[in-house]
Short mmCIF file of N, CA and C in Angstrom, two decimals:
data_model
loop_
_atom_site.label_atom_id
_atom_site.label_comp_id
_atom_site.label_asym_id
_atom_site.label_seq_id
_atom_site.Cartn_x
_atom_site.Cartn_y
_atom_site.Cartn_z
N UNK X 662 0.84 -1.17 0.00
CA UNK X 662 0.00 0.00 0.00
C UNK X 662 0.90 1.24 0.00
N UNK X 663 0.67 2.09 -0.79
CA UNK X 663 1.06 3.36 -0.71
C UNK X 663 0.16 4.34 -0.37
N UNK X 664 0.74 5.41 0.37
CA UNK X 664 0.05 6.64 0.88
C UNK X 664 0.62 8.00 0.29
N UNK X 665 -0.12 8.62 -0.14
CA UNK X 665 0.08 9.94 -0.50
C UNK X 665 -0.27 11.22 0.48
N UNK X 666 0.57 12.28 0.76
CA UNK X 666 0.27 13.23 1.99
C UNK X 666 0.30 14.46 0.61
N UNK X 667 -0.64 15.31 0.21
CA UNK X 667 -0.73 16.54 -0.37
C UNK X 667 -0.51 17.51 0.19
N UNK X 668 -0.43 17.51 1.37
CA UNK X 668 0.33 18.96 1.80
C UNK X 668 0.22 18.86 3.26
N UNK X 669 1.17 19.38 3.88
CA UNK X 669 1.55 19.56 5.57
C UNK X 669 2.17 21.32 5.51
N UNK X 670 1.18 21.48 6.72
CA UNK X 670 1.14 23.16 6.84
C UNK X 670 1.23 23.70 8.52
N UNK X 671 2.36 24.51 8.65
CA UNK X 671 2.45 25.31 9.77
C UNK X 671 1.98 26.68 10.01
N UNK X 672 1.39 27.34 10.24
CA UNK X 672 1.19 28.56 10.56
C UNK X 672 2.61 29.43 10.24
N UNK X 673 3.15 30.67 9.64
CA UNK X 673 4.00 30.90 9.91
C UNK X 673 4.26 31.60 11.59
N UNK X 674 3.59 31.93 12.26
CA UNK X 674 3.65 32.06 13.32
C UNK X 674 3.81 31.09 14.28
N UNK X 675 3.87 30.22 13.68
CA UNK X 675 4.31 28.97 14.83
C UNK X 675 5.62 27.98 14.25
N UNK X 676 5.88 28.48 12.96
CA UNK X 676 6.97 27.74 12.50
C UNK X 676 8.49 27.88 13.39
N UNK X 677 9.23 26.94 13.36
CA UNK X 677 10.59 26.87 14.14
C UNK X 677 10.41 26.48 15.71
N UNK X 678 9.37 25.71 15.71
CA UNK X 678 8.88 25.56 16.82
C UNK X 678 8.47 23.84 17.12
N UNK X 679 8.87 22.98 16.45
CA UNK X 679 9.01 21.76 16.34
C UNK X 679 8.01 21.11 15.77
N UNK X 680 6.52 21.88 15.39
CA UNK X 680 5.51 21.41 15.31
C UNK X 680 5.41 20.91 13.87
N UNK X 681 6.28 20.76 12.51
CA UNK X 681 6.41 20.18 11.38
C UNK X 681 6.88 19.00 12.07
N UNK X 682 8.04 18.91 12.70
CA UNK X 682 8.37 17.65 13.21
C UNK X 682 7.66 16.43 13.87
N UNK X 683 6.39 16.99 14.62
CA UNK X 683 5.80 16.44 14.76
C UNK X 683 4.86 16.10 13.97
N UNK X 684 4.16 16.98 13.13
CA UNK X 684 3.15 16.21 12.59
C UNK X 684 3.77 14.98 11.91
N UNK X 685 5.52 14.92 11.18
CA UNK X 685 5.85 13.90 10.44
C UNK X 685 5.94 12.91 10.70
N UNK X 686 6.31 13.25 12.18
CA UNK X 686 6.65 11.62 12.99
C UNK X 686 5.48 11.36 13.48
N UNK X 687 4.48 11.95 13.72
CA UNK X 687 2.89 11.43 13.64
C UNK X 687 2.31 10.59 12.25
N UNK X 688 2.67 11.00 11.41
CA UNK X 688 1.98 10.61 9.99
C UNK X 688 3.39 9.35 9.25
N UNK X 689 3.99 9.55 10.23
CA UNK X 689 5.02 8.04 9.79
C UNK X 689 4.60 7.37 10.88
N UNK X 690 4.50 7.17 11.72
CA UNK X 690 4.13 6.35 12.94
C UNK X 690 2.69 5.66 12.13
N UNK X 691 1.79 6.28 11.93
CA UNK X 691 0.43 6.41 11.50
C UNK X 691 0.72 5.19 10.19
N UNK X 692 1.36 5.62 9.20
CA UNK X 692 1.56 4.69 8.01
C UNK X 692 2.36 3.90 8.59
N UNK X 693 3.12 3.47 9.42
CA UNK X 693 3.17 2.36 9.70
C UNK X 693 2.93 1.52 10.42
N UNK X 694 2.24 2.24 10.93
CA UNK X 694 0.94 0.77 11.86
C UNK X 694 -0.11 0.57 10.71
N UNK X 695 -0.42 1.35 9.60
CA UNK X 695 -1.29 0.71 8.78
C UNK X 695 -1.09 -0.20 7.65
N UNK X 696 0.46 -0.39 7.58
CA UNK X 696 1.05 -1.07 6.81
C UNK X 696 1.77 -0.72 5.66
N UNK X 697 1.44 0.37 5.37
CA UNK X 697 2.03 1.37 4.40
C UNK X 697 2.98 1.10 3.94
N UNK X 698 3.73 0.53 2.65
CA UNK X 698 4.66 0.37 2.24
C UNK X 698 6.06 1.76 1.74
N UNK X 699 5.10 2.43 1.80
CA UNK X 699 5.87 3.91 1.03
C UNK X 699 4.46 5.16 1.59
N UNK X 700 5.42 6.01 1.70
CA UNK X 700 5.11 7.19 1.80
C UNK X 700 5.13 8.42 1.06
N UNK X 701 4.52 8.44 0.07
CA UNK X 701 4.70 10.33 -0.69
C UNK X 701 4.27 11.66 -0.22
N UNK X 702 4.69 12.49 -0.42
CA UNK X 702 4.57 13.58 -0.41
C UNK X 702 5.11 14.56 -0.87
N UNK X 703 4.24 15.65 -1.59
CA UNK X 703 4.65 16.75 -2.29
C UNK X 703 5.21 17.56 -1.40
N UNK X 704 6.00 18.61 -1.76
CA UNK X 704 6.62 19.69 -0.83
C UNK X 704 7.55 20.84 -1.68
N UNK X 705 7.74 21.65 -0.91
CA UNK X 705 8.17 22.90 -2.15
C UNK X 705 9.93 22.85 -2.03
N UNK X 706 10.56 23.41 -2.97
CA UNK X 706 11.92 23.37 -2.78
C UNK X 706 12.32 23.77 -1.65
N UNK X 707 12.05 24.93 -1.00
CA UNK X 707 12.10 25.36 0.40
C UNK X 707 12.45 23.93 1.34
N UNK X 708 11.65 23.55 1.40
CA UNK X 708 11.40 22.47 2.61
C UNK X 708 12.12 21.01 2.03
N UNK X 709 12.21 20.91 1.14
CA UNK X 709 13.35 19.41 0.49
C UNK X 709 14.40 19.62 2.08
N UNK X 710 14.74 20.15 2.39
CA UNK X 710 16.23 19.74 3.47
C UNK X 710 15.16 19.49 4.50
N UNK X 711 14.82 19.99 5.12
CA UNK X 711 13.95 19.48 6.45
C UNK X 711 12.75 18.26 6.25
N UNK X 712 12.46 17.61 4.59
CA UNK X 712 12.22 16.04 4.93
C UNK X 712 12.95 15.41 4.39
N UNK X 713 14.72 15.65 4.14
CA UNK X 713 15.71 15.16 4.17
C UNK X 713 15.80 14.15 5.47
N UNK X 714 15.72 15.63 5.76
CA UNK X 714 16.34 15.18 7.84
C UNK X 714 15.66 14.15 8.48
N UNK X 715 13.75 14.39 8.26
CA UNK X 715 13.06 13.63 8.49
C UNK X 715 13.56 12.25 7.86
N UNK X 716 14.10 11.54 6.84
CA UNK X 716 14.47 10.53 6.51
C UNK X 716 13.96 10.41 4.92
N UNK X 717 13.37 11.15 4.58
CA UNK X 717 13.11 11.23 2.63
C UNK X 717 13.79 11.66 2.16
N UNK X 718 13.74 10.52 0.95
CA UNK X 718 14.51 10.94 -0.64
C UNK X 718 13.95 11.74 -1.41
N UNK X 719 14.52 12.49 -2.05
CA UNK X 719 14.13 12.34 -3.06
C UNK X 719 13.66 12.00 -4.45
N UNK X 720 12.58 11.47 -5.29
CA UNK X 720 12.44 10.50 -5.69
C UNK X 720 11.59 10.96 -6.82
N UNK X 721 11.86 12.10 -7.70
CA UNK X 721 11.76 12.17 -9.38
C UNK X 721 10.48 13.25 -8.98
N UNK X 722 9.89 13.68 -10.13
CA UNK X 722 8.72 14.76 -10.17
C UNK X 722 7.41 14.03 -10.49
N UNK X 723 6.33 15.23 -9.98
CA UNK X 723 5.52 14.49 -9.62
C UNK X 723 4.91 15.66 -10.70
N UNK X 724 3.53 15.19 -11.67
CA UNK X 724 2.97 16.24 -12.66
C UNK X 724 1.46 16.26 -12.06
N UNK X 725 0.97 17.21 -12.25
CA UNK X 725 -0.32 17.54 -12.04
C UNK X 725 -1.16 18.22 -12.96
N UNK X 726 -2.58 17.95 -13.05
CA UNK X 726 -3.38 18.63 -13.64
C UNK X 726 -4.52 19.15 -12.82
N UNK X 727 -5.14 20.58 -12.77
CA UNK X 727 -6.16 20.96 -11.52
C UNK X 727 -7.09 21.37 -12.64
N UNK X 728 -7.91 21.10 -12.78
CA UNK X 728 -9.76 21.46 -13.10
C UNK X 728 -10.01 22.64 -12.30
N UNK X 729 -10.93 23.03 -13.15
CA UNK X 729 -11.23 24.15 -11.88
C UNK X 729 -12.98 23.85 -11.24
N UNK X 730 -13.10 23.40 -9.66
CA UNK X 730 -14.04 22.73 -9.02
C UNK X 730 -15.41 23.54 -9.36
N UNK X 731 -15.45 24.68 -9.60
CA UNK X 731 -16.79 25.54 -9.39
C UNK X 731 -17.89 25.41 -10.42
#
């Protein structure tokens, strides 16, 4: 099973404050008690080093197409 995460968000007012860290090691803990073989997630160049750290690769581009819902 694979899991896909579309986006993880801090307040900037609360950023540098450990609370990305946690949600990750919440949402890895989480996929792997559910069995989860792999984990994705999108993220902006900014943030590539801090889910380095967390323990992700990097692992090729991801393409999208958005409709517009209305």
């Amino acid at each position: 099973m694979v899991a896909h995460v579309e986006e993880v968000c801090v307040a900037a007012s609360h950023q540098g404050k450990g609370l990305g860290l946690i949600i990750i090691q919440a949402l890895n803990a989480t996929a792997k008690d559910l069995g989860v073989g792999k984990l994705i997630l999108n993220c902006s160049d900014k943030n590539v080093k801090f889910y380095e750290k967390c323990g992700y690769s990097t692992a090729g581009q991801q393409m999208e197409l958005k409709y517009n819902s209305s």
